[in-house]
Every structure is written in C-alpha cells, then in structure tokens.
XYZ file of N, CA and C in Angstrom:
663
model
N 120.566 258.437 186.484
C 121.012 259.830 186.333
C 119.975 260.591 185.505
N 119.551 261.729 186.033
C 118.547 262.513 185.342
C 119.153 263.183 184.127
N 118.266 263.545 183.205
C 118.719 264.237 181.995
C 119.389 265.565 182.334
N 118.913 266.234 183.377
C 119.469 267.531 183.769
C 120.914 267.365 184.240
N 121.171 266.317 185.067
C 122.529 266.073 185.553
C 123.451 265.675 184.415
N 122.941 264.855 183.493
C 123.743 264.422 182.343
C 124.120 265.625 181.485
N 123.161 266.495 181.247
C 123.423 267.693 180.441
C 124.449 268.587 181.120
N 124.355 268.665 182.486
C 125.301 269.488 183.245
C 126.720 268.929 183.126
N 126.839 267.593 183.176
C 128.158 266.963 183.047
C 128.740 267.201 181.651
N 127.901 267.116 180.652
C 128.356 267.348 179.276
C 128.849 268.785 179.115
N 128.110 269.719 179.690
C 128.495 271.136 179.602
C 129.817 271.371 180.327
N 129.948 270.780 181.522
C 131.199 270.936 182.299
C 132.384 270.334 181.544
N 132.164 269.164 180.921
C 133.237 268.519 180.159
C 133.644 269.377 178.962
N 132.652 269.974 178.315
C 132.931 270.827 177.154
C 133.708 272.069 177.565
N 133.307 272.660 178.706
C 134.011 273.848 179.210
C 135.461 273.499 179.566
N 135.641 272.330 180.226
C 136.990 271.891 180.614
C 137.856 271.679 179.378
N 137.261 271.065 178.338
C 138.001 270.826 177.089
C 138.434 272.146 176.450
N 137.514 273.109 176.431
C 137.831 274.422 175.841
C 138.944 275.106 176.630
N 138.866 275.014 177.969
C 139.887 275.636 178.816
C 141.253 274.993 178.590
N 141.271 273.657 178.524
C 142.531 272.941 178.284
C 143.114 273.324 176.927
N 142.249 273.366 175.922
C 142.704 273.747 174.577
C 143.244 275.175 174.572
N 142.557 276.075 175.289
C 142.982 277.476 175.347
C 144.347 277.598 176.034
N 144.514 276.862 177.157
C 145.793 276.902 177.873
C 146.913 276.344 176.990
N 146.622 275.238 176.311
C 147.621 274.640 175.413
C 147.990 275.616 174.300
N 146.989 276.308 173.761
C 147.234 277.269 172.677
C 148.130 278.412 173.161
N 147.842 278.920 174.380
C 148.653 280.011 174.940
C 150.087 279.548 175.180
N 150.242 278.368 175.790
C 151.584 277.841 176.053
C 152.334 277.596 174.748
N 151.652 277.062 173.764
C 152.285 276.781 172.476
C 152.753 278.063 171.804
N 152.000 279.162 172.006
C 152.350 280.443 171.390
C 153.607 281.037 172.000
N 153.853 280.748 173.291
C 154.974 281.375 173.989
C 156.175 280.454 174.183
N 155.945 279.172 174.343
C 157.075 278.262 174.602
C 157.180 277.151 173.566
N 156.296 277.125 172.571
C 156.346 276.076 171.567
C 155.800 274.766 172.108
N 156.028 273.671 171.365
C 155.582 272.367 171.845
C 156.680 271.333 171.624
N 156.704 270.272 172.431
C 157.797 269.296 172.400
C 158.011 268.636 171.042
N 156.931 268.346 170.332
C 157.069 267.669 169.035
C 157.772 268.573 168.026
N 157.295 269.820 167.910
C 157.916 270.777 166.991
C 159.356 271.069 167.394
N 159.610 271.127 168.703
C 160.955 271.393 169.201
C 161.917 270.272 168.797
N 161.455 269.035 168.908
C 162.287 267.889 168.529
C 162.567 267.885 167.031
N 161.539 268.179 166.247
C 161.721 268.247 164.791
C 162.741 269.328 164.426
N 162.586 270.511 165.048
C 163.505 271.622 164.779
C 164.928 271.267 165.183
N 165.085 270.637 166.359
C 166.404 270.234 166.853
C 167.086 269.301 165.863
N 166.343 268.304 165.375
C 166.909 267.349 164.418
C 167.278 268.028 163.100
N 166.429 268.950 162.639
C 166.693 269.664 161.384
C 167.947 270.529 161.499
N 168.060 271.255 162.616
C 169.200 272.154 162.808
C 170.492 271.354 162.961
N 170.451 270.290 163.758
C 171.650 269.473 163.952
C 172.098 268.832 162.643
N 171.136 268.385 161.831
C 171.480 267.797 160.538
C 172.092 268.850 159.616
N 171.522 270.056 159.641
C 172.043 271.152 158.813
C 173.471 271.503 159.212
N 173.717 271.617 160.510
C 175.061 271.952 160.998
C 176.049 270.851 160.622
N 175.642 269.601 160.804
C 176.519 268.477 160.494
C 176.854 268.423 159.005
N 175.879 268.749 158.157
C 176.077 268.683 156.708
C 176.899 269.854 156.183
N 176.760 271.020 156.820
C 177.304 272.236 156.212
C 178.431 272.916 156.984
N 178.710 272.463 158.196
C 179.767 273.079 158.994
C 180.823 272.053 159.389
N 182.035 272.534 159.552
C 183.075 271.738 160.198
C 182.810 271.848 161.696
N 182.225 270.799 162.279
C 181.691 270.898 163.640
C 182.705 270.531 164.724
N 183.943 270.243 164.355
C 184.927 269.816 165.354
C 185.174 270.896 166.407
N 184.920 272.161 166.061
C 185.201 273.263 166.981
C 183.925 273.904 167.531
N 182.772 273.295 167.267
C 181.506 273.934 167.627
C 180.781 273.219 168.764
N 180.102 274.012 169.585
C 179.234 273.487 170.637
C 177.808 273.950 170.371
N 176.859 273.022 170.390
C 175.458 273.348 170.159
C 174.713 273.395 171.489
N 173.983 274.485 171.704
C 173.230 274.640 172.938
C 171.875 273.949 172.876
N 171.004 274.294 173.821
C 169.663 273.720 173.875
C 168.740 274.392 172.860
N 167.712 273.667 172.466
C 166.701 274.222 171.571
C 165.729 275.081 172.367
N 165.458 276.278 171.877
C 164.476 277.134 172.560
C 163.590 277.821 171.521
N 162.431 278.206 171.969
C 161.407 278.774 171.078
C 161.377 280.283 171.195
N 161.493 280.958 170.055
C 161.397 282.418 170.006
C 159.973 282.788 169.592
N 159.145 283.164 170.556
C 157.731 283.430 170.251
C 157.548 284.659 169.367
N 158.582 285.513 169.291
C 158.457 286.730 168.475
C 158.375 286.417 166.983
N 159.145 285.413 166.545
C 159.104 285.077 165.118
C 158.617 283.650 164.857
N 158.276 282.941 165.931
C 157.713 281.604 165.762
C 158.717 280.556 165.308
N 160.009 280.757 165.605
C 161.038 279.811 165.178
C 161.738 279.191 166.392
N 162.220 277.979 166.195
C 163.032 277.302 167.204
C 164.503 277.569 166.891
N 165.289 277.862 167.931
C 166.672 278.255 167.719
C 167.631 277.433 168.569
N 168.852 277.298 168.065
C 169.942 276.704 168.824
C 171.132 277.652 168.751
N 171.706 277.928 169.903
C 172.879 278.797 169.957
C 174.134 277.984 169.642
N 174.977 278.519 168.776
C 176.197 277.839 168.356
C 177.398 278.643 168.835
N 178.325 277.966 169.525
C 179.536 278.629 169.999
C 180.768 277.849 169.559
N 181.889 278.578 169.493
C 183.169 277.937 169.204
C 183.841 277.565 170.525
N 184.511 276.428 170.531
C 185.222 275.993 171.732
C 186.501 276.803 171.949
N 186.996 277.426 170.880
C 188.296 278.100 170.966
C 188.235 279.605 170.726
N 187.146 280.087 170.117
C 187.055 281.523 169.807
C 185.816 282.130 170.454
N 186.025 283.095 171.349
C 184.891 283.742 172.025
C 184.103 284.644 171.071
N 184.676 284.957 169.905
C 184.005 285.832 168.946
C 182.965 285.078 168.101
N 183.039 283.764 168.115
C 182.087 282.972 167.330
C 180.915 282.583 168.212
N 179.801 283.245 168.005
C 178.619 283.051 168.832
C 177.406 283.458 167.989
N 176.661 282.478 167.501
C 175.554 282.805 166.590
C 174.411 281.814 166.777
N 173.331 282.012 166.040
C 172.151 281.166 166.153
C 171.792 280.581 164.796
N 171.260 279.377 164.844
C 170.626 278.793 163.666
C 169.204 278.446 164.075
N 168.257 278.872 163.258
C 166.842 278.696 163.595
C 166.135 277.857 162.539
N 165.000 277.297 162.946
C 164.169 276.520 162.030
C 162.709 276.908 162.239
N 162.037 277.194 161.137
C 160.624 277.536 161.199
C 160.042 277.608 159.808
N 158.778 277.260 159.687
C 158.094 277.266 158.382
C 158.855 276.435 157.352
N 159.429 275.338 157.813
C 160.136 274.376 156.972
C 161.412 274.950 156.351
N 161.988 275.989 156.964
C 163.215 276.582 156.445
C 164.230 276.788 157.554
N 165.518 276.739 157.153
C 166.630 277.011 158.056
C 167.020 278.483 157.921
N 167.315 279.130 159.050
C 167.788 280.522 159.063
C 169.140 280.537 159.779
N 170.189 280.873 159.037
C 171.556 280.787 159.546
C 172.099 282.180 159.807
N 172.259 282.564 161.068
C 172.684 283.922 161.391
C 174.194 284.108 161.293
N 174.950 283.009 161.135
C 176.403 283.180 160.995
C 176.726 283.876 159.677
N 176.159 283.374 158.601
C 176.419 283.993 157.303
C 175.769 285.372 157.207
N 174.492 285.441 157.540
C 173.776 286.706 157.379
C 174.184 287.746 158.413
N 174.657 287.298 159.579
C 175.022 288.224 160.640
C 176.504 288.521 160.698
N 177.288 287.568 161.196
C 178.709 287.802 161.410
C 179.467 288.044 160.108
N 179.229 287.216 159.118
C 179.946 287.379 157.845
C 179.540 288.683 157.172
N 178.266 289.034 157.266
C 177.812 290.316 156.723
C 178.532 291.485 157.352
N 178.788 291.389 158.665
C 179.528 292.460 159.372
C 180.969 292.528 158.893
N 181.597 291.367 158.687
C 182.973 291.355 158.191
C 183.062 292.059 156.838
N 182.131 291.723 155.957
C 182.143 292.308 154.611
C 181.870 293.809 154.665
N 180.958 294.216 155.535
C 180.653 295.644 155.682
C 181.880 296.411 156.156
N 182.618 295.848 157.098
C 183.835 296.509 157.590
C 184.854 296.688 156.470
N 184.988 295.686 155.631
C 185.961 295.750 154.536
C 185.617 296.865 153.561
N 184.375 296.926 153.130
C 184.013 297.927 152.121
C 183.960 299.331 152.721
N 183.550 299.440 153.983
C 183.432 300.764 154.594
C 184.801 301.432 154.779
N 185.834 300.653 155.004
C 187.166 301.211 155.205
C 187.691 301.926 153.953
N 187.259 301.475 152.787
C 187.806 302.013 151.540
C 186.813 302.861 150.750
N 185.562 302.833 151.140
C 184.528 303.522 150.359
C 184.625 305.031 150.591
N 184.625 305.800 149.512
C 184.860 307.248 149.626
C 183.594 308.044 149.947
N 182.418 307.490 149.656
C 181.165 308.199 149.919
C 180.761 308.011 151.384
N 180.205 309.068 151.979
C 179.758 309.002 153.375
C 178.238 308.837 153.443
N 177.767 308.417 154.611
C 176.327 308.266 154.814
C 175.710 307.168 153.973
N 176.466 306.116 153.739
C 176.004 305.007 152.906
C 175.859 303.753 153.764
N 174.781 303.018 153.552
C 174.572 301.754 154.263
C 174.745 300.589 153.296
N 175.369 299.532 153.782
C 175.586 298.337 152.967
C 174.841 297.163 153.579
N 174.070 296.483 152.764
C 173.328 295.314 153.228
C 173.674 294.135 152.325
N 174.253 293.112 152.913
C 174.616 291.914 152.155
C 173.525 290.866 152.300
N 173.117 290.315 151.169
C 172.084 289.278 151.154
C 172.728 287.964 150.712
N 172.444 286.914 151.477
C 173.046 285.620 151.198
C 172.006 284.666 150.624
N 172.492 283.743 149.788
C 171.611 282.769 149.153
C 170.915 281.896 150.177
N 169.880 281.214 149.746
C 169.108 280.340 150.641
C 170.017 279.255 151.213
N 169.855 278.985 152.499
C 170.743 278.055 153.178
C 170.201 276.632 153.076
N 170.147 276.155 151.846
C 169.728 274.788 151.623
C 170.961 273.969 151.247
N 170.885 272.684 151.442
C 172.043 271.837 151.185
C 172.533 271.999 149.752
N 171.594 272.143 148.822
C 171.974 272.255 147.410
C 172.734 273.537 147.108
N 172.609 274.564 148.010
C 173.282 275.838 147.772
C 174.674 275.875 148.410
N 174.929 274.985 149.364
C 176.215 274.981 150.051
C 177.225 274.216 149.205
N 178.266 274.900 148.756
C 179.245 274.286 147.865
C 180.234 273.400 148.616
N 180.497 273.723 149.872
C 181.441 272.963 150.681
C 181.170 273.267 152.143
N 181.752 272.479 153.029
C 181.527 272.711 154.456
C 182.133 274.047 154.885
N 181.418 274.725 155.773
C 181.843 276.039 156.241
C 182.802 275.871 157.412
N 183.967 276.451 157.286
C 184.940 276.440 158.368
C 184.882 277.796 159.070
N 185.021 277.792 160.378
C 184.994 279.029 161.154
C 186.379 279.259 161.743
N 186.992 280.443 161.563
C 186.429 281.584 160.820
C 186.343 281.288 159.319
N 185.341 281.848 158.674
C 185.075 281.562 157.278
C 186.111 282.232 156.376
N 186.366 281.615 155.240
C 187.237 282.198 154.224
C 186.391 283.168 153.397
N 186.584 284.459 153.605
C 185.769 285.459 152.911
C 185.999 285.462 151.407
N 187.081 284.866 150.960
C 187.352 284.782 149.525
C 186.721 283.544 148.897
N 186.029 282.786 149.722
C 185.412 281.560 149.212
C 184.122 281.266 149.976
N 183.222 282.246 149.998
C 181.946 282.090 150.698
C 181.085 281.076 149.935
N 180.562 280.064 150.603
C 179.927 278.946 149.899
C 178.495 279.172 149.403
N 177.966 280.379 149.529
C 176.645 280.678 148.960
C 176.736 281.978 148.166
N 175.758 282.210 147.314
C 175.731 283.449 146.528
C 175.533 284.649 147.450
N 176.291 285.716 147.170
C 176.186 286.944 147.961
C 175.797 288.101 147.047
N 174.797 288.871 147.459
C 174.380 290.065 146.732
C 174.504 291.277 147.653
N 174.788 292.426 147.068
C 174.997 293.638 147.871
C 174.003 294.719 147.486
N 173.351 295.285 148.504
C 172.459 296.423 148.296
C 173.063 297.648 148.985
N 173.152 298.763 148.250
C 173.730 300.008 148.764
C 172.605 301.027 148.921
N 172.429 301.537 150.131
C 171.425 302.562 150.399
C 172.133 303.896 150.615
N 171.782 304.911 149.812
C 172.487 306.190 149.886
C 171.523 307.351 149.675
N 171.996 308.557 150.058
C 171.213 309.783 149.922
C 171.994 310.802 149.100
N 171.254 311.622 148.356
C 171.889 312.659 147.549
C 170.917 313.815 147.336
N 171.449 315.044 147.347
C 170.602 316.210 147.079
C 170.174 316.247 145.613
N 171.020 315.688 144.757
C 170.713 315.662 143.313
C 170.899 314.241 142.775
N 170.011 313.347 143.154
C 170.163 311.951 142.741
C 169.986 311.761 141.232
N 170.702 310.800 140.706
C 170.608 310.493 139.278
C 171.077 309.063 139.050
N 170.757 308.526 137.868
C 171.222 307.192 137.509
C 172.743 307.147 137.466
N 173.342 308.235 136.997
C 174.804 308.282 136.899
C 175.456 308.184 138.279
N 174.848 308.858 139.257
C 175.402 308.789 140.608
C 175.242 307.386 141.172
N 174.125 306.749 140.888
C 173.920 305.370 141.337
C 174.982 304.452 140.732
N 175.300 304.682 139.460
C 176.317 303.870 138.802
C 177.684 304.072 139.456
N 177.999 305.315 139.840
C 179.285 305.592 140.497
C 179.383 304.864 141.838
N 178.279 304.908 142.604
C 178.245 304.209 143.887
C 178.464 302.710 143.689
N 177.851 302.171 142.662
C 177.927 300.748 142.386
C 179.322 300.346 141.895
N 179.882 301.152 141.028
C 181.206 300.851 140.478
C 182.266 300.838 141.565
N 182.203 301.819 142.486
C 183.201 301.855 143.543
C 183.091 300.625 144.442
N 181.878 300.239 144.776
C 181.679 299.049 145.598
C 182.217 297.812 144.879
N 181.930 297.721 143.593
C 182.404 296.575 142.803
C 183.935 296.504 142.814
N 184.591 297.630 142.633
C 186.055 297.654 142.583
C 186.684 297.273 143.924
N 186.065 297.730 145.017
C 186.591 297.376 146.341
C 186.459 295.878 146.590
N 185.306 295.326 146.254
C 185.099 293.892 146.454
C 186.037 293.065 145.571
N 186.206 293.511 144.342
C 187.103 292.800 143.423
C 188.552 292.874 143.915
N 188.954 294.035 144.400
C 190.304 294.229 144.925
C 190.575 293.284 146.092
N 189.557 293.068 146.917
C 189.700 292.188 148.078
C 189.358 290.733 147.764
N 189.154 290.465 146.485
C 188.888 289.097 146.020
C 187.657 288.486 146.675
N 186.604 289.303 146.814
C 185.343 288.845 147.381
C 184.294 288.835 146.277
N 183.690 287.693 146.075
C 182.752 287.520 144.968
C 181.344 287.972 145.358
N 180.851 288.995 144.648
C 179.471 289.471 144.797
C 178.758 289.215 143.476
N 177.642 288.519 143.519
C 176.951 288.144 142.281
C 176.242 289.333 141.639
N 175.456 290.058 142.441
C 174.653 291.170 141.917
C 174.721 292.366 142.869
N 174.659 293.557 142.271
C 174.692 294.796 143.049
C 173.402 295.576 142.820
N 172.933 296.258 143.868
C 171.772 297.149 143.763
C 172.083 298.441 144.505
N 171.546 299.550 144.001
C 171.696 300.839 144.671
C 170.315 301.450 144.853
N 170.004 301.830 146.085
C 168.760 302.524 146.402
C 169.132 303.959 146.773
N 168.874 304.886 145.857
C 169.295 306.277 146.028
C 168.075 307.177 146.186
N 168.087 308.016 147.213
C 166.962 308.915 147.450
C 167.456 310.255 147.994
N 166.571 311.242 147.974
C 166.900 312.549 148.536
C 166.784 312.504 150.060
N 167.542 313.342 150.764
C 167.429 313.398 152.232
C 166.003 313.764 152.654
N 165.559 313.203 153.766
C 164.233 313.488 154.337
C 163.079 313.001 153.464
N 163.363 312.229 152.443
C 162.284 311.686 151.614
C 161.616 310.523 152.349
N 160.291 310.531 152.394
C 159.556 309.470 153.070
C 159.552 308.210 152.207
N 159.266 307.084 152.840
C 159.199 305.824 152.099
C 158.105 305.872 151.041
N 157.000 306.539 151.356
C 155.891 306.642 150.403
C 156.303 307.453 149.185
N 156.998 308.574 149.420
C 157.489 309.385 148.294
C 158.478 308.596 147.453
N 159.311 307.826 148.148
C 160.347 307.067 147.459
C 159.746 306.021 146.527
N 158.622 305.445 146.925
C 157.970 304.431 146.095
C 157.569 304.996 144.736
N 157.232 306.282 144.711
C 156.732 306.892 143.479
C 157.829 307.607 142.681
N 159.014 307.720 143.266
C 160.085 308.449 142.563
C 161.393 307.663 142.618
N 161.292 306.382 142.381
C 162.469 305.520 142.489
C 163.195 305.395 141.150
N 163.251 306.504 140.390
C 163.850 306.419 139.060
C 165.369 306.477 139.072
N 165.963 306.747 140.249
C 167.428 306.888 140.308
C 168.111 305.592 140.723
N 167.355 304.606 141.142
C 167.951 303.388 141.690
C 168.258 302.363 140.604
N 169.155 301.473 140.937
C 169.529 300.364 140.051
C 169.378 299.072 140.849
N 168.840 298.048 140.233
C 168.546 296.831 140.978
C 169.055 295.589 140.261
N 169.749 294.742 141.018
C 170.151 293.429 140.525
C 171.077 293.443 139.329
N 172.067 294.338 139.338
C 173.006 294.412 138.214
C 174.127 293.383 138.443
N 174.313 292.439 137.518
C 175.364 291.421 137.690
C 176.760 292.043 137.699
N 177.655 291.461 138.473
C 179.027 291.955 138.546
C 179.688 291.939 137.173
N 179.339 290.956 136.356
C 179.930 290.846 135.019
C 179.569 292.037 134.144
N 178.380 292.612 134.366
C 177.970 293.776 133.591
C 178.666 295.042 134.094
N 178.793 295.164 135.428
C 179.472 296.329 136.004
C 180.925 296.379 135.548
N 181.539 295.233 135.370
C 182.949 295.165 134.940
C 183.163 295.823 133.584
N 182.088 295.953 132.791
C 182.203 296.563 131.449
C 182.042 298.072 131.483
N 181.593 298.640 132.601
C 181.325 300.076 132.666
C 182.618 300.865 132.742
C-alpha cells in the first residue's frame, strides 16, 4: 500500500469519526442517551419510593426534555384524574413538580380567596427535595396542613405610592390568612413596585420591599 493511499484511508477514517461524533452529539442534545436515561430513571424511582405513598401512583416512561436538559417521568394517580405531574432529574438534582406545581396552586387559591388587595401575585417556594428534607412520606392528595418541606411565600404587588409600611400590610394579611388556615409558611417576602416600572428601574429603587421575614417575627407586628 502506497503512502498516498494510507494517508487517504487515515483521512477518511478521521472524517468518519468526526461525523459519527457529531451525529451522536446532536442526538444526545435532543433525545439524551441510554446511560443517562437509566441513571435518571433509577434516581427518580428511588426518590418516589422513598418519599411518596406509591400504592396509588403509576410511573410512566423516562423521556428527555432537551429544553432544560433533564430526564422526566410522568406520575399519575390510579384513582384521581386530577393528579398528574412530573418528576425530573438533571445536574444531580431531583425536581418535583407536584409540590412546586399542584400544591403551589392549591395554596394560591386559598390565599387569593381571602386576600383583600387586588393585582397581587403569590409565588410559593418549596425546600430542596432531598431525602433529608422530607419529614414523612407524601400522600396524595397532600395534607396542606402538614406539608413535609419548608415553604416560603413571595408576594409581588404594585402601588402608586409604595412604602415599607404598605409592604408590611401586604405581608401581615398574607400571614394571618395562612395562620387562619393552619398552613405553615417559614418566611415571607414582598416585592413592591410602581406600575409600569421596568425591571432595571426596580433594581435601583427596591427600597420598599421586604425579604425573608420569618413568620415568628411577623407574629409580633
């Protein structure tokens, strides 16, 4: 074999290797890969088994969400059509949409029914979904008076004349509603801004907001 033919074969092999690697990279970006999928499946199933009462749950197939780079499994209830959520795994962390999604909606409905201020958004933040944070197995439907992870509430509101005092009023009312309904919120935050204020303006004039105030402190106001 001449040196020219040998060099040509080496070049062709290198091009083929690059093409195969490129195709694998593209496929991995959109559909994931079998090894990562298996790892994610095992992690999610272990998480569900450890933290949920699974007698009423059905776990679907593992699929890859290329938008956020996570593997997900759809979870359904055998008896309730309203229980339909996802648990995902990515970057070595579990993401549980039942607590952050469905339970957050339940809590929002409760506070919105009694809250006297209009044009207010409520965002509930749940503690990290690690085994050490789960106090007991989660039963579906969940007991809202005994949520097994820490819950924090952020209130987003607008006012023509924002002030710290108004932020405190917004926070106090939310605290009283949650306490009345026997729902434990660890910390409250209020983000108060003027109407039509841009995010950039808000960054420089955020003197009216209150952040991370413990419920125990609000109880003294």
